[in-house]
Coordinates of C-alpha atoms in Angstrom, one line a residue:
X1 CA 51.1 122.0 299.3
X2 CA 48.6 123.5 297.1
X3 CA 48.8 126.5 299.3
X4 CA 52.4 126.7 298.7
X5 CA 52.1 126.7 294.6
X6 CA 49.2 129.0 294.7
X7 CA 51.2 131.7 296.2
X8 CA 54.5 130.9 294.3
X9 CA 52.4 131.3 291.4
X10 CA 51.4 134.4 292.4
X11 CA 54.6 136.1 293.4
X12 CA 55.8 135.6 290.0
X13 CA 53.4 138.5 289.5
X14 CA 55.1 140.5 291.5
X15 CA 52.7 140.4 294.9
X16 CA 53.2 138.2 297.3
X17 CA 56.1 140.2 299.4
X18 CA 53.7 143.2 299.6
X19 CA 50.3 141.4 299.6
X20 CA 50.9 138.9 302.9
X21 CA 50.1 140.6 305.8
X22 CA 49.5 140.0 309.8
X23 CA 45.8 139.6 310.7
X24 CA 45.7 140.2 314.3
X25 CA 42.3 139.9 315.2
X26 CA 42.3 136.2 313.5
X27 CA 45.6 135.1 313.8
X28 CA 46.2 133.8 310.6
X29 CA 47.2 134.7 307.6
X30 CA 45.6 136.6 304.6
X31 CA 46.2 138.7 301.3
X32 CA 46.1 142.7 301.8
X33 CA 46.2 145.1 298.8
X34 CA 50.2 146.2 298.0
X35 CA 51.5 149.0 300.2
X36 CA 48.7 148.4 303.1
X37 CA 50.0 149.1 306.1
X38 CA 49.5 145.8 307.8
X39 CA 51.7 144.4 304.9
X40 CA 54.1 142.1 306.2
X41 CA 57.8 143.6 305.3
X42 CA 60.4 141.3 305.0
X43 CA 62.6 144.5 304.6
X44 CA 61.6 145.6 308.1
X45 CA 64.2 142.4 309.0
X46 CA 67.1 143.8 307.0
X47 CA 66.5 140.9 304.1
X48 CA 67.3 141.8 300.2
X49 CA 65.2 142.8 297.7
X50 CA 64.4 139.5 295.7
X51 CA 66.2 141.1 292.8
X52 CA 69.3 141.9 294.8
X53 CA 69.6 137.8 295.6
X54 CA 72.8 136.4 294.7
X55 CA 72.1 132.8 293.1
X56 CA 75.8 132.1 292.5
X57 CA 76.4 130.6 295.9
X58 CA 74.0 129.3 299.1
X59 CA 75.8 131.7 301.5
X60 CA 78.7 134.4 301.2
X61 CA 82.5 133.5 300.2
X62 CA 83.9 137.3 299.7
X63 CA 87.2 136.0 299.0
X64 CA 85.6 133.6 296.2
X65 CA 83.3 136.2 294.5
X66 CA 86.0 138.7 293.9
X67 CA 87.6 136.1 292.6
X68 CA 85.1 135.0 290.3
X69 CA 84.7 138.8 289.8
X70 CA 88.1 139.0 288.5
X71 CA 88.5 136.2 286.7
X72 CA 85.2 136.7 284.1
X73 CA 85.8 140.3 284.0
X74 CA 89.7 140.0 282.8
X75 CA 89.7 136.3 281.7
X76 CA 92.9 135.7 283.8
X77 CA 92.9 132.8 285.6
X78 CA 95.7 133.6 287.7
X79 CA 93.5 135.0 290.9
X80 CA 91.3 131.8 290.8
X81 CA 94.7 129.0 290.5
X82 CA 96.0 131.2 293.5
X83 CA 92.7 131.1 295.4
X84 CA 92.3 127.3 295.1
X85 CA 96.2 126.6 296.3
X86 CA 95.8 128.4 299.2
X87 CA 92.6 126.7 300.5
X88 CA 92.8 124.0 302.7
X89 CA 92.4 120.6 300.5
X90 CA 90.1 118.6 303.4
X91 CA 88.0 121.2 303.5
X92 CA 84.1 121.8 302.6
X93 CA 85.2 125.1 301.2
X94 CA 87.4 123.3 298.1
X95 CA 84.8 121.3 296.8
X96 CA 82.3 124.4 297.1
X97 CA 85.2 126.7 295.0
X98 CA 86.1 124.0 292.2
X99 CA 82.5 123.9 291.6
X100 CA 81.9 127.7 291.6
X101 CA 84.5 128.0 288.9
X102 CA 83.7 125.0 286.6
X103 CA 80.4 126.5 286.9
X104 CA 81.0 129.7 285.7
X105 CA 83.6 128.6 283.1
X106 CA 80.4 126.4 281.7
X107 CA 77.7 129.3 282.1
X108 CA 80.1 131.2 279.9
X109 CA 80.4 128.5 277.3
X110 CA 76.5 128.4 277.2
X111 CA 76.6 131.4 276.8
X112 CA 79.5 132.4 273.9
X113 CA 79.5 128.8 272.7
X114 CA 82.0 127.4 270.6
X115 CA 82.3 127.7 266.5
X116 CA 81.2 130.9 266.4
X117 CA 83.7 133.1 264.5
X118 CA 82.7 136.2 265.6
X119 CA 83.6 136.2 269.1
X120 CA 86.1 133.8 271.5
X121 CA 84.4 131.1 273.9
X122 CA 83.5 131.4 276.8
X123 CA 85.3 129.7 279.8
X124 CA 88.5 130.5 277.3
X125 CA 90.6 131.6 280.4
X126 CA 90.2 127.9 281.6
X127 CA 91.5 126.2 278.7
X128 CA 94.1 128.4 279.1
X129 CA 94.9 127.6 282.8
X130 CA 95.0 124.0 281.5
X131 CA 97.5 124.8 278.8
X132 CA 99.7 127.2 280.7
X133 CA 100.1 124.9 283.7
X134 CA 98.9 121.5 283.1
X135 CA 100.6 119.9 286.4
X136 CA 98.5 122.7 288.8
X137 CA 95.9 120.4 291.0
X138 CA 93.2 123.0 291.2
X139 CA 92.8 123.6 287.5
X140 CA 93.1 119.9 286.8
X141 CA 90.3 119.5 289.7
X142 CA 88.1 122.5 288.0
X143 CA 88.6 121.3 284.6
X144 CA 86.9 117.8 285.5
X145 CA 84.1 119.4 287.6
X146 CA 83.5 121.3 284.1
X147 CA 82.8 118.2 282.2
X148 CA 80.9 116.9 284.8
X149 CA 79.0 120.0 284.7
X150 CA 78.9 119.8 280.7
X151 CA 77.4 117.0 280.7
X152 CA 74.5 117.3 282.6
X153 CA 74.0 120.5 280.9
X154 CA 74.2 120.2 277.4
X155 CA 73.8 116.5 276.9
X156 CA 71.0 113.8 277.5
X157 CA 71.5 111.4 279.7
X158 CA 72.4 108.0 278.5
X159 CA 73.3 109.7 275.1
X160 CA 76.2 108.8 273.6
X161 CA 77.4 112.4 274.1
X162 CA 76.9 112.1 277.2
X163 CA 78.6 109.2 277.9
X164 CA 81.5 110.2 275.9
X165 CA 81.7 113.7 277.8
X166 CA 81.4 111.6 281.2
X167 CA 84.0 109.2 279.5
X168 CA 86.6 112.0 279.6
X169 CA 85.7 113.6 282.9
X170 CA 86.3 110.4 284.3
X171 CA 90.1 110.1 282.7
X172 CA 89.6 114.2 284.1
X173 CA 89.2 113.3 288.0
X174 CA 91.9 110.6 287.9
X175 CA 94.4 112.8 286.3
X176 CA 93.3 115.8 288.9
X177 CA 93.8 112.6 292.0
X178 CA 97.3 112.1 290.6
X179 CA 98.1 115.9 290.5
X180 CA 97.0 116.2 294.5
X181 CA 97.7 112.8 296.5
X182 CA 95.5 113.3 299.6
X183 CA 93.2 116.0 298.2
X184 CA 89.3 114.5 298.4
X185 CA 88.0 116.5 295.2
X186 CA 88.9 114.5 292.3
X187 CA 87.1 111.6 294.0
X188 CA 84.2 113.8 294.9
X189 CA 83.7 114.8 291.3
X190 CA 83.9 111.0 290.3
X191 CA 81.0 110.2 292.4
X192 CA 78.6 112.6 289.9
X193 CA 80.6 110.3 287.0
X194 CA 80.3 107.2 288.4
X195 CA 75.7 108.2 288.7
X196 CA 76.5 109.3 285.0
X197 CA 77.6 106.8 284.0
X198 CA 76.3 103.6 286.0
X199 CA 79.1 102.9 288.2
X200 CA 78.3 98.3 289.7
X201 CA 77.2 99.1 293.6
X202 CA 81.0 97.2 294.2
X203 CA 82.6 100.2 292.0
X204 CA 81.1 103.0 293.5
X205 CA 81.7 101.7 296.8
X206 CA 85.5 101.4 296.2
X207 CA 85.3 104.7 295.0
X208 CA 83.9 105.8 298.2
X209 CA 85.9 104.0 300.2
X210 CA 88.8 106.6 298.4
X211 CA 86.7 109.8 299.4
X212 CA 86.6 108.2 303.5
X213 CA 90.2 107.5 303.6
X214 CA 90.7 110.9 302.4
X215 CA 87.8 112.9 303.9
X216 CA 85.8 110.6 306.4
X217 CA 83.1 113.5 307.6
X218 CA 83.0 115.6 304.6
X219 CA 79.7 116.6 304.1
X220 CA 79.4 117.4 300.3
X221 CA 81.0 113.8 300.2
X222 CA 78.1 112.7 301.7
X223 CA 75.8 115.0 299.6
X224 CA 77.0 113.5 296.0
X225 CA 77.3 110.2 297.3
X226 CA 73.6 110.0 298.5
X227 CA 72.5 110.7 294.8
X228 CA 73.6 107.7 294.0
X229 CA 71.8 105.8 296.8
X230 CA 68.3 107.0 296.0
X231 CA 65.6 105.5 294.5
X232 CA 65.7 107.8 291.3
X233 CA 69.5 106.9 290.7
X234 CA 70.7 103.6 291.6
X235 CA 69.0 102.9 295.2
X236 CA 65.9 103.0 296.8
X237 CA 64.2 105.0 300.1
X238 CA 65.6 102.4 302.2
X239 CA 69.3 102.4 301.1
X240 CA 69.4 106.3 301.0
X241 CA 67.8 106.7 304.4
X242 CA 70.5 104.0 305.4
X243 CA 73.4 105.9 304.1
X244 CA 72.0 109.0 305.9
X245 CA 71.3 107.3 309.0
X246 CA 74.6 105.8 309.6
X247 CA 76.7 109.2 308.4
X248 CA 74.1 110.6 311.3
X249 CA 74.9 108.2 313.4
X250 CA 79.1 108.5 313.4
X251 CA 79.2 112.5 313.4
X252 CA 81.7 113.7 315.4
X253 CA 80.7 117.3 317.1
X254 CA 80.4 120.1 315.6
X255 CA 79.4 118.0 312.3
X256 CA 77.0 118.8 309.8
X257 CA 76.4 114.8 308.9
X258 CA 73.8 114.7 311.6
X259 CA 71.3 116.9 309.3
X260 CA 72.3 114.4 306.0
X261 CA 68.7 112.5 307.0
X262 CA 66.9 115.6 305.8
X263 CA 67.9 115.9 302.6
X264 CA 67.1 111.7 302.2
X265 CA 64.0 113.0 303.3
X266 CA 63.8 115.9 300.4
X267 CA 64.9 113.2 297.9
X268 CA 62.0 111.2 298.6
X269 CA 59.5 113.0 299.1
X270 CA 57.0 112.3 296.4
X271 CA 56.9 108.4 298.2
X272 CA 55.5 110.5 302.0
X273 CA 53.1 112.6 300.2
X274 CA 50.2 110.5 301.3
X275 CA 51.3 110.6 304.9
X276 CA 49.0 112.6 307.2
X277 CA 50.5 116.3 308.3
X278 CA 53.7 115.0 306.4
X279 CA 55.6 117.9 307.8
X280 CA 54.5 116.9 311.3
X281 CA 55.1 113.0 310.6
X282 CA 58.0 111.1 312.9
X283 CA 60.5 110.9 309.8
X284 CA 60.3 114.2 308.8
X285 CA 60.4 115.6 312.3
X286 CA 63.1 113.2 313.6
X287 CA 65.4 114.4 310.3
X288 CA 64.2 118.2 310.8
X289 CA 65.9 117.9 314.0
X290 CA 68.8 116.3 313.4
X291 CA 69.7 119.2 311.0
X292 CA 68.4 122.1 313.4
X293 CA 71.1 120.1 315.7
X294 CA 73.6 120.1 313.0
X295 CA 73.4 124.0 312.3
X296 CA 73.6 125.1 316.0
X297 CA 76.5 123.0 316.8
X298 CA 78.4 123.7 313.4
X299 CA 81.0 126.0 313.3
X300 CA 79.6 129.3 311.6
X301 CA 82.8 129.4 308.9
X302 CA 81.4 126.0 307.7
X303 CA 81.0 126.2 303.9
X304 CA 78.2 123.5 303.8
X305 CA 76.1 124.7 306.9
X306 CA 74.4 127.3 304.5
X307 CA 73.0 124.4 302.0
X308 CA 71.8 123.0 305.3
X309 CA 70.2 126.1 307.0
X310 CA 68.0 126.7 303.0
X311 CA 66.7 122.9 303.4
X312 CA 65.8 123.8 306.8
X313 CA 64.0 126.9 306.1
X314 CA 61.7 125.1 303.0
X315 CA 60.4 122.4 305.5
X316 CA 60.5 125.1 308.8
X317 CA 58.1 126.9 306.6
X318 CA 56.1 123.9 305.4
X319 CA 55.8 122.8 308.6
X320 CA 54.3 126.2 310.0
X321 CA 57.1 126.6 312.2
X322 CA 57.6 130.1 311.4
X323 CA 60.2 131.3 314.4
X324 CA 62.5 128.4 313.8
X325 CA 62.5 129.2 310.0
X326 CA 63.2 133.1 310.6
X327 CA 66.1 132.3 312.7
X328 CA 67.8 130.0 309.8
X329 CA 66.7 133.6 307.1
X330 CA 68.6 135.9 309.2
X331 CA 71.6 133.6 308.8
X332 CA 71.2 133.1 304.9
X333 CA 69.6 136.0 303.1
X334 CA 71.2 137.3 300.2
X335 CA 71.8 134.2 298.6
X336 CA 69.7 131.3 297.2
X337 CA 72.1 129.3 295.4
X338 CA 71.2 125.9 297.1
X339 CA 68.5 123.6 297.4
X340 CA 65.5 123.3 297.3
X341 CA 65.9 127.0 295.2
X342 CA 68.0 125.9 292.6
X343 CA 65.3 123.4 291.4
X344 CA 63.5 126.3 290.0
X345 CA 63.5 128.3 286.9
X346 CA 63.9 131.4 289.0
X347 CA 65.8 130.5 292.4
X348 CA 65.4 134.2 293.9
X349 CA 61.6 134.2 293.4
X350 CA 60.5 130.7 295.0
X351 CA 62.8 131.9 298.2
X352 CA 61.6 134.9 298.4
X353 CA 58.0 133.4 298.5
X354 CA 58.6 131.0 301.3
X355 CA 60.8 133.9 303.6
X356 CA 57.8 136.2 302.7
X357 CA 55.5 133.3 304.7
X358 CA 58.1 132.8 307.4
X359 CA 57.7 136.9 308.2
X360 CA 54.2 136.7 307.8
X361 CA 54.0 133.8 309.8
X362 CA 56.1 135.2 312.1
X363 CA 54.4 138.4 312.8
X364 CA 50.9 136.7 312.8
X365 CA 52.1 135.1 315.7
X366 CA 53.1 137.9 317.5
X367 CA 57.1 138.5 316.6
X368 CA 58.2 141.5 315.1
X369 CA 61.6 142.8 314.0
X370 CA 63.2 144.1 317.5
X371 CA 61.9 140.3 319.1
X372 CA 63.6 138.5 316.3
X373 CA 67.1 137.5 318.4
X374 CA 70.1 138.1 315.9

């Protein structure tokens, strides 16, 4: 792991990309001067430049970024109410766009906050979806995931702020269920409230009992609601690991549940580090392939399967498994927003280090651009 931070540290300089090159004679791995022609090239693979990375979103949703497009550059939220009632309400995709948007509605606040005479809010064409149609579902559904989101953002938690901000996202999510009877998204938002806000173990399981008698395999269901189970929330390695395992376990085909044991795994990874070759231990291994099973078998529209393919590429590379991780990049590149990326202050720069050791990797093992199968 020290091996990993020292070059992260030094492609925030600006020359890792260029500097990580094949050695053929050794096989291995080494540092070359920028521009040396034995420079491994992610380019040569038809990947971004890191500063061309979109960190919005994990993988591409063209319908949702010209949305979002339209909506920040006109304030109208007219294009972004339409986008939302005409996607499907038991699907991944929902969840991913009500997110997106309380996301950017919040970004803009941050950015163009409130009280200050001299220009409007941002996020104002929110408020006014709110006001001009108070009985639409997806801005009722967007407008809780932005508290949600505020609160996490600008508050500390445990605060009384941030209680009273989770308070009212909480009133949010059951005014958004009431708005859209059968529609799993309120009651995936409540699952962030009820870690905010210390939900018993009896009330957030009758609150998850709601998402599975709406949404039984959803797999950002799953995602939110292992937070809760883990040992820095409410839980403990055992019961998240439990959770995962038994989601794993009832996956219908073509499911993305089955790689839900690899992101306990992430969670909880501060309690393996004193395993030897972690990334070659039996949990780790067992979960990696549960998720490389996942994302073969998953249908390729699957608005979750990106999140899954960027956990798989962090541990692929960790692990040294350099083919398997290319073959998750090609599917990916051009957007990092998704874990393990989004943990850092600069999402684009820590992927573009670890997909700049999966090439080099890759070609110090003899693969090149025309063998990579696409």
């Amino acid at each position: 792991m020290e091996f990993i931070w020292v070059l992260f540290a030094v492609a925030l300089l600006g020359f890792v990309v260029a500097s990580i090159y094949r050695r053929r004679s050794a096989g291995g791995i080494a540092l070359a001067r920028p521009g040396d022609p034995d420079a491994a090239d992610p380019a040569a693979y038809g990947f971004l430049r890191q500063e061309d990375l979109d960190v919005r979103l994990p993988g591409p949703d063209q319908d949702l970024t010209d949305v979002l497009d339209l909506v920040q550059r006109t304030q109208d939220y007219r294009a972004a109410a339409q986008l939302l009632a005409g996607t499907e309400k038991e699907g991944e995709a929902r969840w991913q766009r009500v997110q997106s948007f309380a996301g950017a509605a919040s970004l803009e606040l941050a950015r163009k906050p409130a009280g200050d005479p001299s220009q409007t809010p941002g996020g104002q064409w929110l408020r006014v979806w709110r006001t001009e149609q108070p009985k639409d579902a997806g801005g009722a559904a967007v407008h809780a995931e932005f508290l949600v989101q505020q609160a996490w953002r600008t508050s500390t938690p445990g605060s009384d702020e941030f209680r009273i901000i989770m308070e009212e996202a909480k009133e949010a999510c059951g005014r958004a269920a009431l708005l859209a009877p059968g529609d799993p998204v309120p009651y995936l938002t409540e699952l962030s409230v009820a870690r905010g806000l210390g939900y018993s173990r009896e009330e957030f399981e009758q609150l998850w009992l709601k998402v599975l008698d709406r949404a039984p395999h959803h797999m950002g269901a799953h995602l939110a609601a292992l937070h809760y189970w883990c040992e820095k929330w409410y839980g403990s390695r055992e019961l998240a690991y439990s959770f995962a395992e038994s989601a794993a376990a009832r996956a219908p085909e073509g499911s993305l549940l089955s790689a839900l044991p690899l992101f306990a795994v992430f969670e909880h990874l501060q309690d393996l580090t004193l395993v030897a070759n972690l990334y070659e231990s039996e949990v780790v291994t067992k979960a990696m392939h549960g998720a490389l099973y996942a994302a073969g078998r998953a249908r390729p529209d699957d608005a979750v399967l990106p999140h899954v393919r960027h956990l798989l590429i962090w541990f692929l590379v960790n692990g040294s498994r350099w083919s398997e991780a290319m073959g998750q990049l090609i599917h990916v590149d051009g957007h990092v927003g998704a874990l393990p990326w989004t943990l850092s202050q600069d999402p684009a720069a820590e992927y573009a280090v670890y997909r700049a050791l999966a090439v080099a990797g890759f070609e110090a093992n003899g693969g090149t651009p025309a063998s990579l199968l696409r």
